[in-house]
Amino acid sequence: SQQGEEDPQALSIQEGENATMNCSYKTSINNLQWYRQNSGRGLVHLILIRSNEREKHSGRLRVTLDTSKKSSSLLITASRAADTASYFCATEGYGGATNKLIFGTGTLLAVQP
Amino acid sequence: DTAVSQTPKYLVTQMGNDKSIKCEQNLGHDTMYWYKQDSKKFLKIMFSYNNKELIINETVPNRFSPKSPDKAHLNLHINSLELGDSAVYFCASSVTNGRVTQYFGPGTRLTVL
């Protein structure tokens, strides 16, 4: 299967703590994206990191990318109860159909108030 | 002011029936997608259309037929529904020039009895 793997599958933390989620993928990529899905809702784009970038920040989000290990991590600092959601990484590969995203298996994050 | 909308939100039907799900985007995007999310939250692309032309067609049974009357609409028709078709179906849209993010609709939860 082309699907990426994420770990942990589920993560429970206290408000104010940091949350780290990891994503591994299988093929060469053009970019990697992270999405959030609140329960019963559609996915919302969080951040995109290009294959030639190693780290990117957006507010309380920090994403790293290691193309040699085919892995990425998403760090959410100072978590809030509103961060409770599922988080998915998605990769866009080279060649083939443009804009085709392969999604990871997701991490369910629960932030306890 | 909804960006990507889908109807219906919930769809409950009997095996063997034919049903349609509609999607509309008002973002001016020229590419639209259909994804299927199963009970384990695995999200997989089914189809992609660019300016009404089919560009991605994953290994989907031919009971599924997308139709794009114009670039703002992408409907999904499903014939002879089976139990395994039960899932949440998401529509998404984007521009078409690589490294782009996709905007997702709220999803349609299809239950086949």
PDB file of C-alpha atoms in Angstrom:
ATOM      1  CA  SER A   1       0.000   0.000   0.000  1.00  0.00           C
ATOM      2  CA  GLN A   2       1.196   3.517  -0.713  1.00  0.00           C
ATOM      3  CA  GLN A   3      -0.424   4.838   2.424  1.00  0.00           C
ATOM      4  CA  GLY A   4       1.875   6.575   4.865  1.00  0.00           C
ATOM      5  CA  GLU A   5       2.126   5.557   8.483  1.00  0.00           C
ATOM      6  CA  GLU A   6       1.677   7.841  11.429  1.00  0.00           C
ATOM      7  CA  ASP A   7       2.531   7.300  15.032  1.00  0.00           C
ATOM      8  CA  PRO A   8       1.327   7.302  17.575  1.00  0.00           C
ATOM      9  CA  GLN A   9      -2.144   6.235  16.501  1.00  0.00           C
ATOM     10  CA  ALA A  10      -3.513   8.050  19.523  1.00  0.00           C
ATOM     11  CA  LEU A  11      -2.056  10.602  21.920  1.00  0.00           C
ATOM     12  CA  SER A  12      -3.532  12.037  25.096  1.00  0.00           C
ATOM     13  CA  ILE A  13      -1.919  15.035  26.795  1.00  0.00           C
ATOM     14  CA  GLN A  14      -2.764  17.831  29.219  1.00  0.00           C
ATOM     15  CA  GLU A  15      -3.427  21.371  28.134  1.00  0.00           C
ATOM     16  CA  GLY A  16      -0.204  23.341  27.931  1.00  0.00           C
ATOM     17  CA  GLU A  17       1.930  20.332  27.035  1.00  0.00           C
ATOM     18  CA  ASN A  18       3.520  19.811  23.642  1.00  0.00           C
ATOM     19  CA  ALA A  19       2.277  17.162  21.219  1.00  0.00           C
ATOM     20  CA  THR A  20       4.508  15.461  18.676  1.00  0.00           C
ATOM     21  CA  MET A  21       3.233  13.311  15.839  1.00  0.00           C
ATOM     22  CA  ASN A  22       5.346  11.439  13.333  1.00  0.00           C
ATOM     23  CA  CYS A  23       4.737  10.466   9.743  1.00  0.00           C
ATOM     24  CA  SER A  24       6.666   8.057   7.520  1.00  0.00           C
ATOM     25  CA  TYR A  25       6.136   7.657   3.807  1.00  0.00           C
ATOM     26  CA  LYS A  26       7.391   5.383   1.064  1.00  0.00           C
ATOM     27  CA  THR A  27       8.169   7.249  -2.150  1.00  0.00           C
ATOM     28  CA  SER A  28      10.037  10.382  -3.216  1.00  0.00           C
ATOM     29  CA  ILE A  29       7.929  13.469  -2.676  1.00  0.00           C
ATOM     30  CA  ASN A  30       7.414  16.957  -4.026  1.00  0.00           C
ATOM     31  CA  ASN A  31       5.982  18.172  -0.739  1.00  0.00           C
ATOM     32  CA  LEU A  32       4.398  16.977   2.487  1.00  0.00           C
ATOM     33  CA  GLN A  33       1.340  18.530   4.074  1.00  0.00           C
ATOM     34  CA  TRP A  34      -0.386  18.245   7.432  1.00  0.00           C
ATOM     35  CA  TYR A  35      -4.150  18.383   7.826  1.00  0.00           C
ATOM     36  CA  ARG A  36      -6.435  18.435  10.860  1.00  0.00           C
ATOM     37  CA  GLN A  37      -9.831  16.787  11.055  1.00  0.00           C
ATOM     38  CA  ASN A  38     -12.221  17.611  13.849  1.00  0.00           C
ATOM     39  CA  SER A  39     -14.740  14.915  14.685  1.00  0.00           C
ATOM     40  CA  GLY A  40     -17.455  14.715  12.050  1.00  0.00           C
ATOM     41  CA  ARG A  41     -15.896  17.423   9.899  1.00  0.00           C
ATOM     42  CA  GLY A  42     -13.805  17.779   6.771  1.00  0.00           C
ATOM     43  CA  LEU A  43     -10.027  18.141   6.706  1.00  0.00           C
ATOM     44  CA  VAL A  44      -8.403  21.518   7.167  1.00  0.00           C
ATOM     45  CA  HIS A  45      -4.961  22.277   5.785  1.00  0.00           C
ATOM     46  CA  LEU A  46      -2.385  23.285   8.419  1.00  0.00           C
ATOM     47  CA  ILE A  47       1.012  23.554   6.798  1.00  0.00           C
ATOM     48  CA  LEU A  48       2.988  22.505   3.706  1.00  0.00           C
ATOM     49  CA  ILE A  49       6.712  21.748   3.630  1.00  0.00           C
ATOM     50  CA  ARG A  50       8.568  21.340   0.360  1.00  0.00           C
ATOM     51  CA  SER A  51      11.015  18.526  -0.258  1.00  0.00           C
ATOM     52  CA  ASN A  52      13.967  20.942  -0.188  1.00  0.00           C
ATOM     53  CA  GLU A  53      12.955  22.362   3.205  1.00  0.00           C
ATOM     54  CA  ARG A  54      13.907  20.845   6.542  1.00  0.00           C
ATOM     55  CA  GLU A  55      11.796  22.824   8.977  1.00  0.00           C
ATOM     56  CA  LYS A  56       8.841  25.139   8.877  1.00  0.00           C
ATOM     57  CA  HIS A  57       6.889  27.081  11.485  1.00  0.00           C
ATOM     58  CA  SER A  58       3.374  28.424  11.595  1.00  0.00           C
ATOM     59  CA  GLY A  59       2.135  29.839  14.884  1.00  0.00           C
ATOM     60  CA  ARG A  60       2.288  27.021  17.447  1.00  0.00           C
ATOM     61  CA  LEU A  61       3.060  24.461  14.738  1.00  0.00           C
ATOM     62  CA  ARG A  62       6.522  23.249  13.836  1.00  0.00           C
ATOM     63  CA  VAL A  63       7.060  20.743  11.059  1.00  0.00           C
ATOM     64  CA  THR A  64      10.290  18.954  10.214  1.00  0.00           C
ATOM     65  CA  LEU A  65      11.084  16.884   7.161  1.00  0.00           C
ATOM     66  CA  ASP A  66      13.862  14.343   6.715  1.00  0.00           C
ATOM     67  CA  THR A  67      13.771  13.099   3.141  1.00  0.00           C
ATOM     68  CA  SER A  68      16.660  10.684   3.729  1.00  0.00           C
ATOM     69  CA  LYS A  69      14.547   8.889   6.317  1.00  0.00           C
ATOM     70  CA  LYS A  70      11.278   9.586   4.499  1.00  0.00           C
ATOM     71  CA  SER A  71       9.769  10.976   7.657  1.00  0.00           C
ATOM     72  CA  SER A  72       8.197  14.128   9.042  1.00  0.00           C
ATOM     73  CA  SER A  73       7.077  15.311  12.434  1.00  0.00           C
ATOM     74  CA  LEU A  74       4.447  17.795  13.556  1.00  0.00           C
ATOM     75  CA  LEU A  75       4.939  19.532  16.876  1.00  0.00           C
ATOM     76  CA  ILE A  76       2.118  21.478  18.471  1.00  0.00           C
ATOM     77  CA  THR A  77       3.379  23.616  21.329  1.00  0.00           C
ATOM     78  CA  ALA A  78       1.359  24.777  24.335  1.00  0.00           C
ATOM     79  CA  SER A  79      -1.592  22.634  23.331  1.00  0.00           C
ATOM     80  CA  ARG A  80      -5.166  23.677  23.957  1.00  0.00           C
ATOM     81  CA  ALA A  81      -8.365  21.683  24.346  1.00  0.00           C
ATOM     82  CA  ALA A  82      -9.417  23.045  20.935  1.00  0.00           C
ATOM     83  CA  ASP A  83      -6.458  21.197  19.366  1.00  0.00           C
ATOM     84  CA  THR A  84      -8.272  17.912  20.015  1.00  0.00           C
ATOM     85  CA  ALA A  85      -8.656  16.355  16.552  1.00  0.00           C
ATOM     86  CA  SER A  86      -7.169  13.809  14.175  1.00  0.00           C
ATOM     87  CA  TYR A  87      -4.026  14.883  12.363  1.00  0.00           C
ATOM     88  CA  PHE A  88      -3.030  13.515   8.974  1.00  0.00           C
ATOM     89  CA  CYS A  89       0.103  13.881   6.921  1.00  0.00           C
ATOM     90  CA  ALA A  90      -0.254  13.801   3.141  1.00  0.00           C
ATOM     91  CA  THR A  91       2.442  13.524   0.498  1.00  0.00           C
ATOM     92  CA  GLU A  92       2.452  14.717  -3.083  1.00  0.00           C
ATOM     93  CA  GLY A  93       4.811  12.675  -5.207  1.00  0.00           C
ATOM     94  CA  TYR A  94       6.793  13.501  -8.311  1.00  0.00           C
ATOM     95  CA  GLY A  95       5.457  12.726 -11.743  1.00  0.00           C
ATOM     96  CA  GLY A  96       2.156  11.066 -12.418  1.00  0.00           C
ATOM     97  CA  ALA A  97      -1.008  13.021 -11.836  1.00  0.00           C
ATOM     98  CA  THR A  98      -0.463  16.433 -10.293  1.00  0.00           C
ATOM     99  CA  ASN A  99      -1.946  17.260  -6.924  1.00  0.00           C
ATOM    100  CA  LYS A 100      -2.497  13.621  -6.000  1.00  0.00           C
ATOM    101  CA  LEU A 101      -2.159  13.359  -2.228  1.00  0.00           C
ATOM    102  CA  ILE A 102      -1.432  10.132  -0.358  1.00  0.00           C
ATOM    103  CA  PHE A 103      -2.687  10.410   3.206  1.00  0.00           C
ATOM    104  CA  GLY A 104      -1.230   8.808   6.301  1.00  0.00           C
ATOM    105  CA  THR A 105      -3.208   6.756   8.764  1.00  0.00           C
ATOM    106  CA  GLY A 106      -3.695   9.663  11.163  1.00  0.00           C
ATOM    107  CA  THR A 107      -3.007  10.433  14.814  1.00  0.00           C
ATOM    108  CA  LEU A 108      -5.910  11.060  17.148  1.00  0.00           C
ATOM    109  CA  LEU A 109      -4.899  13.789  19.602  1.00  0.00           C
ATOM    110  CA  ALA A 110      -6.880  14.375  22.782  1.00  0.00           C
ATOM    111  CA  VAL A 111      -5.965  17.429  24.837  1.00  0.00           C
ATOM    112  CA  GLN A 112      -7.374  17.253  28.353  1.00  0.00           C
ATOM    113  CA  PRO A 113      -8.352  20.587  29.919  1.00  0.00           C
TER     114      PRO A 113
ATOM    115  CA  ASP B   1     -19.949  31.750   2.390  1.00  0.00           C
ATOM    116  CA  THR B   2     -19.237  27.995   2.419  1.00  0.00           C
ATOM    117  CA  ALA B   3     -16.180  27.226   0.289  1.00  0.00           C
ATOM    118  CA  VAL B   4     -16.793  23.561  -0.516  1.00  0.00           C
ATOM    119  CA  SER B   5     -20.259  22.204   0.112  1.00  0.00           C
ATOM    120  CA  GLN B   6     -21.696  18.728  -0.214  1.00  0.00           C
ATOM    121  CA  THR B   7     -25.206  17.384  -0.158  1.00  0.00           C
ATOM    122  CA  PRO B   8     -26.567  15.423   1.493  1.00  0.00           C
ATOM    123  CA  LYS B   9     -24.693  15.325   4.792  1.00  0.00           C
ATOM    124  CA  TYR B  10     -26.151  11.932   5.661  1.00  0.00           C
ATOM    125  CA  LEU B  11     -27.409   9.253   3.308  1.00  0.00           C
ATOM    126  CA  VAL B  12     -28.952   5.980   4.460  1.00  0.00           C
ATOM    127  CA  THR B  13     -30.052   3.544   1.789  1.00  0.00           C
ATOM    128  CA  GLN B  14     -30.615  -0.102   0.984  1.00  0.00           C
ATOM    129  CA  MET B  15     -28.232  -2.392  -0.857  1.00  0.00           C
ATOM    130  CA  GLY B  16     -28.760  -2.352  -4.592  1.00  0.00           C
ATOM    131  CA  ASN B  17     -30.014   1.234  -4.748  1.00  0.00           C
ATOM    132  CA  ASP B  18     -28.467   4.005  -6.847  1.00  0.00           C
ATOM    133  CA  LYS B  19     -27.581   7.282  -5.166  1.00  0.00           C
ATOM    134  CA  SER B  20     -25.807  10.555  -5.917  1.00  0.00           C
ATOM    135  CA  ILE B  21     -23.773  12.959  -3.837  1.00  0.00           C
ATOM    136  CA  LYS B  22     -23.336  16.532  -5.000  1.00  0.00           C
ATOM    137  CA  CYS B  23     -20.388  18.863  -4.487  1.00  0.00           C
ATOM    138  CA  GLU B  24     -19.953  22.520  -5.262  1.00  0.00           C
ATOM    139  CA  GLN B  25     -17.058  24.900  -4.637  1.00  0.00           C
ATOM    140  CA  ASN B  26     -17.109  28.686  -4.827  1.00  0.00           C
ATOM    141  CA  LEU B  27     -13.355  29.179  -4.567  1.00  0.00           C
ATOM    142  CA  GLY B  28     -12.767  29.517  -8.299  1.00  0.00           C
ATOM    143  CA  HIS B  29     -10.618  26.362  -8.269  1.00  0.00           C
ATOM    144  CA  ASP B  30     -10.226  24.309 -11.407  1.00  0.00           C
ATOM    145  CA  THR B  31      -9.520  20.921  -9.839  1.00  0.00           C
ATOM    146  CA  MET B  32     -11.915  18.879  -7.742  1.00  0.00           C
ATOM    147  CA  TYR B  33     -11.574  15.537  -5.991  1.00  0.00           C
ATOM    148  CA  TRP B  34     -13.546  12.759  -4.361  1.00  0.00           C
ATOM    149  CA  TYR B  35     -12.104  10.889  -1.389  1.00  0.00           C
ATOM    150  CA  LYS B  36     -13.412   7.946   0.599  1.00  0.00           C
ATOM    151  CA  GLN B  37     -12.743   7.675   4.344  1.00  0.00           C
ATOM    152  CA  ASP B  38     -13.487   4.272   5.839  1.00  0.00           C
ATOM    153  CA  SER B  39     -14.371   3.322   9.383  1.00  0.00           C
ATOM    154  CA  LYS B  40     -10.675   3.247  10.354  1.00  0.00           C
ATOM    155  CA  LYS B  41     -10.308   6.808   9.068  1.00  0.00           C
ATOM    156  CA  PHE B  42      -8.134   5.767   6.130  1.00  0.00           C
ATOM    157  CA  LEU B  43      -8.571   8.477   3.505  1.00  0.00           C
ATOM    158  CA  LYS B  44      -8.054   7.506  -0.126  1.00  0.00           C
ATOM    159  CA  ILE B  45      -8.483   9.459  -3.305  1.00  0.00           C
ATOM    160  CA  MET B  46     -11.018   8.122  -5.764  1.00  0.00           C
ATOM    161  CA  PHE B  47     -11.212  10.664  -8.588  1.00  0.00           C
ATOM    162  CA  SER B  48      -9.878  14.020  -9.640  1.00  0.00           C
ATOM    163  CA  TYR B  49     -11.216  16.349 -12.316  1.00  0.00           C
ATOM    164  CA  ASN B  50      -9.471  19.348 -13.840  1.00  0.00           C
ATOM    165  CA  ASN B  51     -11.666  21.724 -15.817  1.00  0.00           C
ATOM    166  CA  LYS B  52     -14.256  18.976 -16.255  1.00  0.00           C
ATOM    167  CA  GLU B  53     -11.645  16.480 -17.456  1.00  0.00           C
ATOM    168  CA  LEU B  54     -10.919  13.296 -15.504  1.00  0.00           C
ATOM    169  CA  ILE B  55      -7.244  13.207 -14.509  1.00  0.00           C
ATOM    170  CA  ILE B  56      -7.103  10.770 -11.581  1.00  0.00           C
ATOM    171  CA  ASN B  57      -9.093   7.568 -11.527  1.00  0.00           C
ATOM    172  CA  GLU B  58      -7.910   5.227  -8.805  1.00  0.00           C
ATOM    173  CA  THR B  59      -8.907   1.592  -8.679  1.00  0.00           C
ATOM    174  CA  VAL B  60     -12.542   2.265  -8.044  1.00  0.00           C
ATOM    175  CA  PRO B  61     -15.366  -0.063  -9.122  1.00  0.00           C
ATOM    176  CA  ASN B  62     -17.124   1.193 -12.229  1.00  0.00           C
ATOM    177  CA  ARG B  63     -20.304   1.408 -10.147  1.00  0.00           C
ATOM    178  CA  PHE B  64     -18.866   4.780  -9.137  1.00  0.00           C
ATOM    179  CA  SER B  65     -19.184   7.439 -11.804  1.00  0.00           C
ATOM    180  CA  PRO B  66     -18.139  11.042 -11.251  1.00  0.00           C
ATOM    181  CA  LYS B  67     -19.710  13.768 -13.327  1.00  0.00           C
ATOM    182  CA  SER B  68     -18.504  17.334 -13.658  1.00  0.00           C
ATOM    183  CA  PRO B  69     -21.021  19.609 -15.388  1.00  0.00           C
ATOM    184  CA  ASP B  70     -18.691  22.580 -14.890  1.00  0.00           C
ATOM    185  CA  LYS B  71     -15.515  23.264 -12.995  1.00  0.00           C
ATOM    186  CA  ALA B  72     -17.382  24.355  -9.873  1.00  0.00           C
ATOM    187  CA  HIS B  73     -19.301  21.099  -9.529  1.00  0.00           C
ATOM    188  CA  LEU B  74     -18.286  17.466  -9.194  1.00  0.00           C
ATOM    189  CA  ASN B  75     -20.999  14.946  -8.447  1.00  0.00           C
ATOM    190  CA  LEU B  76     -20.577  11.295  -7.541  1.00  0.00           C
ATOM    191  CA  HIS B  77     -23.109   8.728  -8.672  1.00  0.00           C
ATOM    192  CA  ILE B  78     -23.032   5.234  -7.209  1.00  0.00           C
ATOM    193  CA  ASN B  79     -24.937   2.353  -8.777  1.00  0.00           C
ATOM    194  CA  SER B  80     -25.976  -0.892  -7.112  1.00  0.00           C
ATOM    195  CA  LEU B  81     -24.805   0.118  -3.655  1.00  0.00           C
ATOM    196  CA  GLU B  82     -23.034  -2.527  -1.554  1.00  0.00           C
ATOM    197  CA  LEU B  83     -22.453  -2.802   2.183  1.00  0.00           C
ATOM    198  CA  GLY B  84     -18.759  -2.049   1.670  1.00  0.00           C
ATOM    199  CA  ASP B  85     -19.610   1.321   0.171  1.00  0.00           C
ATOM    200  CA  SER B  86     -20.540   2.563   3.641  1.00  0.00           C
ATOM    201  CA  ALA B  87     -18.058   5.315   4.449  1.00  0.00           C
ATOM    202  CA  VAL B  88     -17.691   9.069   4.604  1.00  0.00           C
ATOM    203  CA  TYR B  89     -17.140  10.632   1.187  1.00  0.00           C
ATOM    204  CA  PHE B  90     -15.303  13.930   0.981  1.00  0.00           C
ATOM    205  CA  CYS B  91     -15.168  16.344  -1.878  1.00  0.00           C
ATOM    206  CA  ALA B  92     -12.192  18.705  -2.160  1.00  0.00           C
ATOM    207  CA  SER B  93     -10.905  21.347  -4.518  1.00  0.00           C
ATOM    208  CA  SER B  94      -7.661  23.120  -5.333  1.00  0.00           C
ATOM    209  CA  VAL B  95      -5.903  25.143  -7.971  1.00  0.00           C
ATOM    210  CA  THR B  96      -3.739  23.186 -10.383  1.00  0.00           C
ATOM    211  CA  ASN B  97      -0.103  24.133 -10.272  1.00  0.00           C
ATOM    212  CA  GLY B  98       1.585  21.828  -7.792  1.00  0.00           C
ATOM    213  CA  ARG B  99       2.439  22.351  -4.114  1.00  0.00           C
ATOM    214  CA  VAL B 100      -1.105  23.353  -3.498  1.00  0.00           C
ATOM    215  CA  THR B 101      -3.362  22.702  -0.613  1.00  0.00           C
ATOM    216  CA  GLN B 102      -6.728  21.117  -0.932  1.00  0.00           C
ATOM    217  CA  TYR B 103      -9.931  22.480   0.580  1.00  0.00           C
ATOM    218  CA  PHE B 104     -12.307  19.844   1.850  1.00  0.00           C
ATOM    219  CA  GLY B 105     -16.059  19.747   2.119  1.00  0.00           C
ATOM    220  CA  PRO B 106     -17.811  18.633   5.324  1.00  0.00           C
ATOM    221  CA  GLY B 107     -18.319  15.074   4.098  1.00  0.00           C
ATOM    222  CA  THR B 108     -21.284  12.845   3.308  1.00  0.00           C
ATOM    223  CA  ARG B 109     -21.784   9.868   5.593  1.00  0.00           C
ATOM    224  CA  LEU B 110     -23.182   7.041   3.490  1.00  0.00           C
ATOM    225  CA  THR B 111     -24.694   4.044   5.263  1.00  0.00           C
ATOM    226  CA  VAL B 112     -25.768   1.071   3.189  1.00  0.00           C
ATOM    227  CA  LEU B 113     -28.124  -1.340   4.969  1.00  0.00           C
TER     228      LEU B 113
END
